[in-house]
Amino acid sequence: DAKTTQPNSMESNEEEPVHLPCNHSTISGTDYIHWYRQLPSQGPEYVIHGLTSNVNNRMASLAIAEDRKSSTLILHRATLRDAAVYYCILSDIIQGAQKLVFGQGTRLTINP
Amino acid sequence: SQTIHQWPATLVQPVGSPLSLECTVEGTSNPNLYWYRQAAGRGLQLLFYSVGIGQISSEVPQNLSASRPQDRQFILSSKKLLLSDSGFYLCASTLWKGGFAGELFFGEGSRLTVL
């Protein structure tokens, strides 16, 4: 399985930007980079995904390094509701199924 | 978008008892289905995935099993529960579309406590 490495925890202040890093040095050419987040006692929620180019949506931006060995999830203006565990995942296609193997993620704390 | 229904939401079972958790999907057909487990304070562990009816792949050897009797139904079972089976069980669904399989949708989860 493709692996990712994320810091265990990060802390930021409300209304400030947050940059969540992810390393994936063993990424293959066809692996998509996915980000999910999980609030307490809930299932994970999709945030964003990308392959090579930077991506923007209403929730966040995804900056992908040119060599694709790392990426950064950017929350442009954090709110208290953004406090969650953020997972960076590489999709792995095996026998016709997309496998998303979640790591430990980064626990993001937002200070008021 | 897809909607994932899971039940029961909460379950307390004695060690050695059987288990059946059910997951149904609405809003799509022929999805890939997944069972994940999350132990307290831990990350998500992929248990099983399925690309079609009757097709189950197991990720981790254990005393759990999965079945997919219908296209949009996925069942997690055990004949005899262990204390270590306690956790938050999540069913997920996604569509396989060539190079990109799409967003993974999760259910609300089933919280199992084995005593």
Tab-separated table of C-alpha atoms in Angstrom:
chain	number	residue	atom	x	y	z
A	1	ASP	CA	0.000	0.000	0.000
A	2	ALA	CA	1.167	3.510	-0.744
A	3	LYS	CA	2.093	5.386	2.417
A	4	THR	CA	1.810	8.938	3.610
A	5	THR	CA	3.453	10.745	6.500
A	6	GLN	CA	1.755	13.543	8.399
A	7	PRO	CA	2.511	15.384	11.637
A	8	ASN	CA	0.539	14.003	14.565
A	9	SER	CA	-0.888	17.362	15.528
A	10	MET	CA	-0.978	21.018	14.564
A	11	GLU	CA	-2.415	24.113	16.131
A	12	SER	CA	-3.593	27.348	14.602
A	13	ASN	CA	-5.685	30.379	15.394
A	14	GLU	CA	-9.139	31.192	14.212
A	15	GLU	CA	-9.345	33.224	10.984
A	16	GLU	CA	-5.736	32.446	10.082
A	17	PRO	CA	-4.605	30.210	7.214
A	18	VAL	CA	-3.566	26.658	7.983
A	19	HIS	CA	-1.109	24.603	5.963
A	20	LEU	CA	-1.269	20.867	6.611
A	21	PRO	CA	1.683	18.989	5.105
A	22	CYS	CA	1.816	15.442	3.785
A	23	ASN	CA	4.762	13.447	2.473
A	24	HIS	CA	4.240	10.610	0.015
A	25	SER	CA	7.638	9.825	-1.429
A	26	THR	CA	6.580	6.410	-2.801
A	27	ILE	CA	3.677	7.760	-4.834
A	28	SER	CA	3.188	6.174	-8.246
A	29	GLY	CA	2.213	7.991	-11.406
A	30	THR	CA	-1.444	6.988	-11.225
A	31	ASP	CA	-2.057	7.565	-7.525
A	32	TYR	CA	-4.501	10.301	-6.666
A	33	ILE	CA	-3.930	12.318	-3.494
A	34	HIS	CA	-7.022	12.506	-1.314
A	35	TRP	CA	-7.749	14.502	1.826
A	36	TYR	CA	-10.494	13.674	4.286
A	37	ARG	CA	-11.281	15.034	7.694
A	38	GLN	CA	-13.056	13.504	10.652
A	39	LEU	CA	-14.962	15.270	13.373
A	40	PRO	CA	-15.433	13.472	16.727
A	41	SER	CA	-17.879	10.563	16.616
A	42	GLN	CA	-18.516	11.002	12.898
A	43	GLY	CA	-17.408	9.285	9.745
A	44	PRO	CA	-14.719	10.960	7.629
A	45	GLU	CA	-15.751	13.696	5.251
A	46	TYR	CA	-14.228	14.265	1.828
A	47	VAL	CA	-12.252	17.493	1.537
A	48	ILE	CA	-10.395	17.527	-1.763
A	49	HIS	CA	-8.369	15.388	-4.161
A	50	GLY	CA	-5.834	15.926	-6.911
A	51	LEU	CA	-3.420	14.220	-9.260
A	52	THR	CA	-0.790	16.677	-10.494
A	53	SER	CA	-2.157	20.197	-10.600
A	54	ASN	CA	-3.142	22.354	-7.660
A	55	VAL	CA	-6.844	22.176	-6.860
A	56	ASN	CA	-9.300	24.555	-5.237
A	57	ASN	CA	-12.808	23.998	-3.942
A	58	ARG	CA	-15.119	25.697	-1.485
A	59	MET	CA	-13.544	23.930	1.474
A	60	ALA	CA	-9.830	24.111	0.798
A	61	SER	CA	-6.942	24.200	-1.647
A	62	LEU	CA	-4.508	21.416	-2.432
A	63	ALA	CA	-0.967	22.288	-3.435
A	64	ILE	CA	0.940	19.396	-5.002
A	65	ALA	CA	4.701	19.473	-5.344
A	66	GLU	CA	6.102	19.244	-8.842
A	67	ASP	CA	7.653	15.830	-8.133
A	68	ARG	CA	4.377	14.772	-6.402
A	69	LYS	CA	6.273	13.484	-3.389
A	70	SER	CA	4.521	15.897	-1.073
A	71	SER	CA	1.368	17.952	-0.879
A	72	THR	CA	-0.171	20.589	1.352
A	73	LEU	CA	-3.790	21.085	2.290
A	74	ILE	CA	-4.549	24.763	2.760
A	75	LEU	CA	-7.451	26.060	4.794
A	76	HIS	CA	-7.533	29.707	3.865
A	77	ARG	CA	-9.268	31.015	6.929
A	78	ALA	CA	-9.706	28.536	9.735
A	79	THR	CA	-12.821	28.453	11.860
A	80	LEU	CA	-13.498	26.551	15.071
A	81	ARG	CA	-15.509	24.073	13.011
A	82	ASP	CA	-12.355	23.121	11.110
A	83	ALA	CA	-10.965	21.427	14.220
A	84	ALA	CA	-10.729	17.782	13.196
A	85	VAL	CA	-8.351	14.976	12.286
A	86	TYR	CA	-7.145	15.460	8.706
A	87	TYR	CA	-6.113	12.429	6.679
A	88	CYS	CA	-3.905	12.491	3.592
A	89	ILE	CA	-4.370	9.324	1.557
A	90	LEU	CA	-3.073	7.872	-1.693
A	91	SER	CA	-5.538	5.807	-3.644
A	92	ASP	CA	-4.408	2.321	-4.521
A	93	ILE	CA	-6.189	0.397	-7.250
A	94	ILE	CA	-6.215	-3.345	-6.656
A	95	GLN	CA	-8.375	-5.848	-8.546
A	96	GLY	CA	-10.760	-3.186	-9.749
A	97	ALA	CA	-11.235	-1.566	-6.372
A	98	GLN	CA	-9.992	1.757	-5.177
A	99	LYS	CA	-8.467	1.231	-1.765
A	100	LEU	CA	-8.123	4.194	0.540
A	101	VAL	CA	-5.962	3.235	3.483
A	102	PHE	CA	-6.144	5.864	6.224
A	103	GLY	CA	-3.078	6.637	8.319
A	104	GLN	CA	-3.076	8.321	11.734
A	105	GLY	CA	-3.762	11.755	10.331
A	106	THR	CA	-3.064	15.195	11.769
A	107	ARG	CA	-5.174	16.417	14.655
A	108	LEU	CA	-5.814	20.098	14.001
A	109	THR	CA	-6.672	22.339	16.950
A	110	ILE	CA	-8.059	25.802	16.289
A	111	ASN	CA	-7.670	28.400	19.016
A	112	PRO	CA	-10.319	31.128	19.342
B	1	SER	CA	-24.775	11.962	-4.067
B	2	GLN	CA	-24.846	8.693	-2.196
B	3	THR	CA	-26.432	8.043	1.188
B	4	ILE	CA	-25.127	5.299	3.434
B	5	HIS	CA	-27.377	3.803	6.103
B	6	GLN	CA	-25.911	1.790	8.928
B	7	TRP	CA	-27.570	-0.054	11.779
B	8	PRO	CA	-27.605	-0.520	14.583
B	9	ALA	CA	-26.047	2.786	15.589
B	10	THR	CA	-24.985	1.491	18.986
B	11	LEU	CA	-24.483	-2.046	20.190
B	12	VAL	CA	-23.313	-3.604	23.459
B	13	GLN	CA	-22.542	-7.297	23.216
B	14	PRO	CA	-20.970	-9.894	25.527
B	15	VAL	CA	-17.754	-11.672	24.590
B	16	GLY	CA	-18.478	-14.765	22.523
B	17	SER	CA	-21.784	-13.536	21.145
B	18	PRO	CA	-22.458	-13.171	17.397
B	19	LEU	CA	-22.488	-9.894	15.501
B	20	SER	CA	-24.257	-8.562	12.454
B	21	LEU	CA	-23.864	-4.982	11.247
B	22	GLU	CA	-25.735	-3.907	8.167
B	23	CYS	CA	-25.036	-1.220	5.607
B	24	THR	CA	-27.218	-0.157	2.695
B	25	VAL	CA	-26.488	2.411	0.014
B	26	GLU	CA	-28.888	4.734	-1.773
B	27	GLY	CA	-28.359	6.959	-4.772
B	28	THR	CA	-26.012	4.813	-6.798
B	29	SER	CA	-25.602	1.407	-8.357
B	30	ASN	CA	-22.678	-0.999	-8.580
B	31	PRO	CA	-20.617	0.838	-5.961
B	32	ASN	CA	-17.407	-0.331	-4.348
B	33	LEU	CA	-18.200	-0.935	-0.692
B	34	TYR	CA	-15.923	-0.873	2.332
B	35	TRP	CA	-15.907	-1.696	6.022
B	36	TYR	CA	-13.554	0.270	8.260
B	37	ARG	CA	-13.000	0.010	11.982
B	38	GLN	CA	-11.738	2.697	14.314
B	39	ALA	CA	-10.608	1.731	17.808
B	40	ALA	CA	-10.843	4.415	20.488
B	41	GLY	CA	-8.349	7.204	19.791
B	42	ARG	CA	-6.941	5.470	16.741
B	43	GLY	CA	-7.039	5.869	12.970
B	44	LEU	CA	-9.250	3.977	10.544
B	45	GLN	CA	-8.389	0.380	9.711
B	46	LEU	CA	-9.651	-1.026	6.405
B	47	LEU	CA	-11.273	-4.415	7.093
B	48	PHE	CA	-13.021	-5.479	3.887
B	49	TYR	CA	-13.874	-4.143	0.468
B	50	SER	CA	-16.133	-5.385	-2.293
B	51	VAL	CA	-16.368	-4.571	-6.001
B	52	GLY	CA	-19.580	-6.487	-6.603
B	53	ILE	CA	-22.153	-8.974	-5.324
B	54	GLY	CA	-20.484	-11.900	-3.618
B	55	GLN	CA	-16.982	-10.434	-4.118
B	56	ILE	CA	-15.204	-9.755	-0.833
B	57	SER	CA	-11.572	-8.913	-0.211
B	58	SER	CA	-10.193	-9.078	3.305
B	59	GLU	CA	-7.453	-6.760	4.462
B	60	VAL	CA	-6.718	-8.047	7.932
B	61	PRO	CA	-7.078	-11.640	9.143
B	62	GLN	CA	-9.416	-11.717	12.126
B	63	ASN	CA	-12.613	-13.295	13.387
B	64	LEU	CA	-14.803	-10.975	11.326
B	65	SER	CA	-16.354	-11.706	7.945
B	66	ALA	CA	-18.244	-9.685	5.362
B	67	SER	CA	-20.875	-10.502	2.802
B	68	ARG	CA	-22.549	-8.654	-0.048
B	69	PRO	CA	-25.815	-10.420	-0.843
B	70	GLN	CA	-27.175	-7.536	-2.944
B	71	ASP	CA	-25.617	-4.744	-4.987
B	72	ARG	CA	-26.183	-2.075	-2.348
B	73	GLN	CA	-26.065	-4.159	0.820
B	74	PHE	CA	-22.940	-4.926	2.810
B	75	ILE	CA	-22.948	-6.945	6.026
B	76	LEU	CA	-20.242	-7.363	8.653
B	77	SER	CA	-20.486	-10.441	10.862
B	78	SER	CA	-18.794	-12.396	13.567
B	79	LYS	CA	-19.640	-15.772	15.072
B	80	LYS	CA	-17.920	-15.024	18.397
B	81	LEU	CA	-16.961	-11.523	19.454
B	82	LEU	CA	-13.687	-10.710	21.199
B	83	LEU	CA	-13.002	-7.756	23.485
B	84	SER	CA	-10.672	-6.401	20.806
B	85	ASP	CA	-13.593	-6.158	18.370
B	86	SER	CA	-14.880	-3.096	20.210
B	87	GLY	CA	-14.779	0.022	18.089
B	88	PHE	CA	-16.505	2.342	15.696
B	89	TYR	CA	-17.435	0.549	12.487
B	90	LEU	CA	-17.870	2.599	9.341
B	91	CYS	CA	-19.325	1.547	6.027
B	92	ALA	CA	-18.256	3.484	2.948
B	93	SER	CA	-19.152	3.557	-0.715
B	94	THR	CA	-17.600	4.893	-3.863
B	95	LEU	CA	-17.885	4.517	-7.624
B	96	TRP	CA	-15.140	3.123	-9.780
B	97	LYS	CA	-14.705	5.247	-12.882
B	98	GLY	CA	-11.526	4.349	-14.661
B	99	GLY	CA	-8.610	6.268	-13.290
B	100	PHE	CA	-10.513	8.006	-10.549
B	101	ALA	CA	-12.896	6.229	-8.253
B	102	GLY	CA	-14.584	9.292	-6.857
B	103	GLU	CA	-15.376	10.565	-3.438
B	104	LEU	CA	-15.718	8.058	-0.635
B	105	PHE	CA	-19.031	8.459	1.201
B	106	PHE	CA	-19.253	7.245	4.781
B	107	GLY	CA	-22.184	6.182	6.874
B	108	GLU	CA	-22.860	7.451	10.385
B	109	GLY	CA	-21.141	4.452	11.901
B	110	SER	CA	-22.012	1.682	14.357
B	111	ARG	CA	-20.413	1.848	17.779
B	112	LEU	CA	-19.769	-1.620	19.182
B	113	THR	CA	-18.799	-2.282	22.784
B	114	VAL	CA	-17.852	-5.825	23.703
B	115	LEU	CA	-17.972	-6.570	27.432
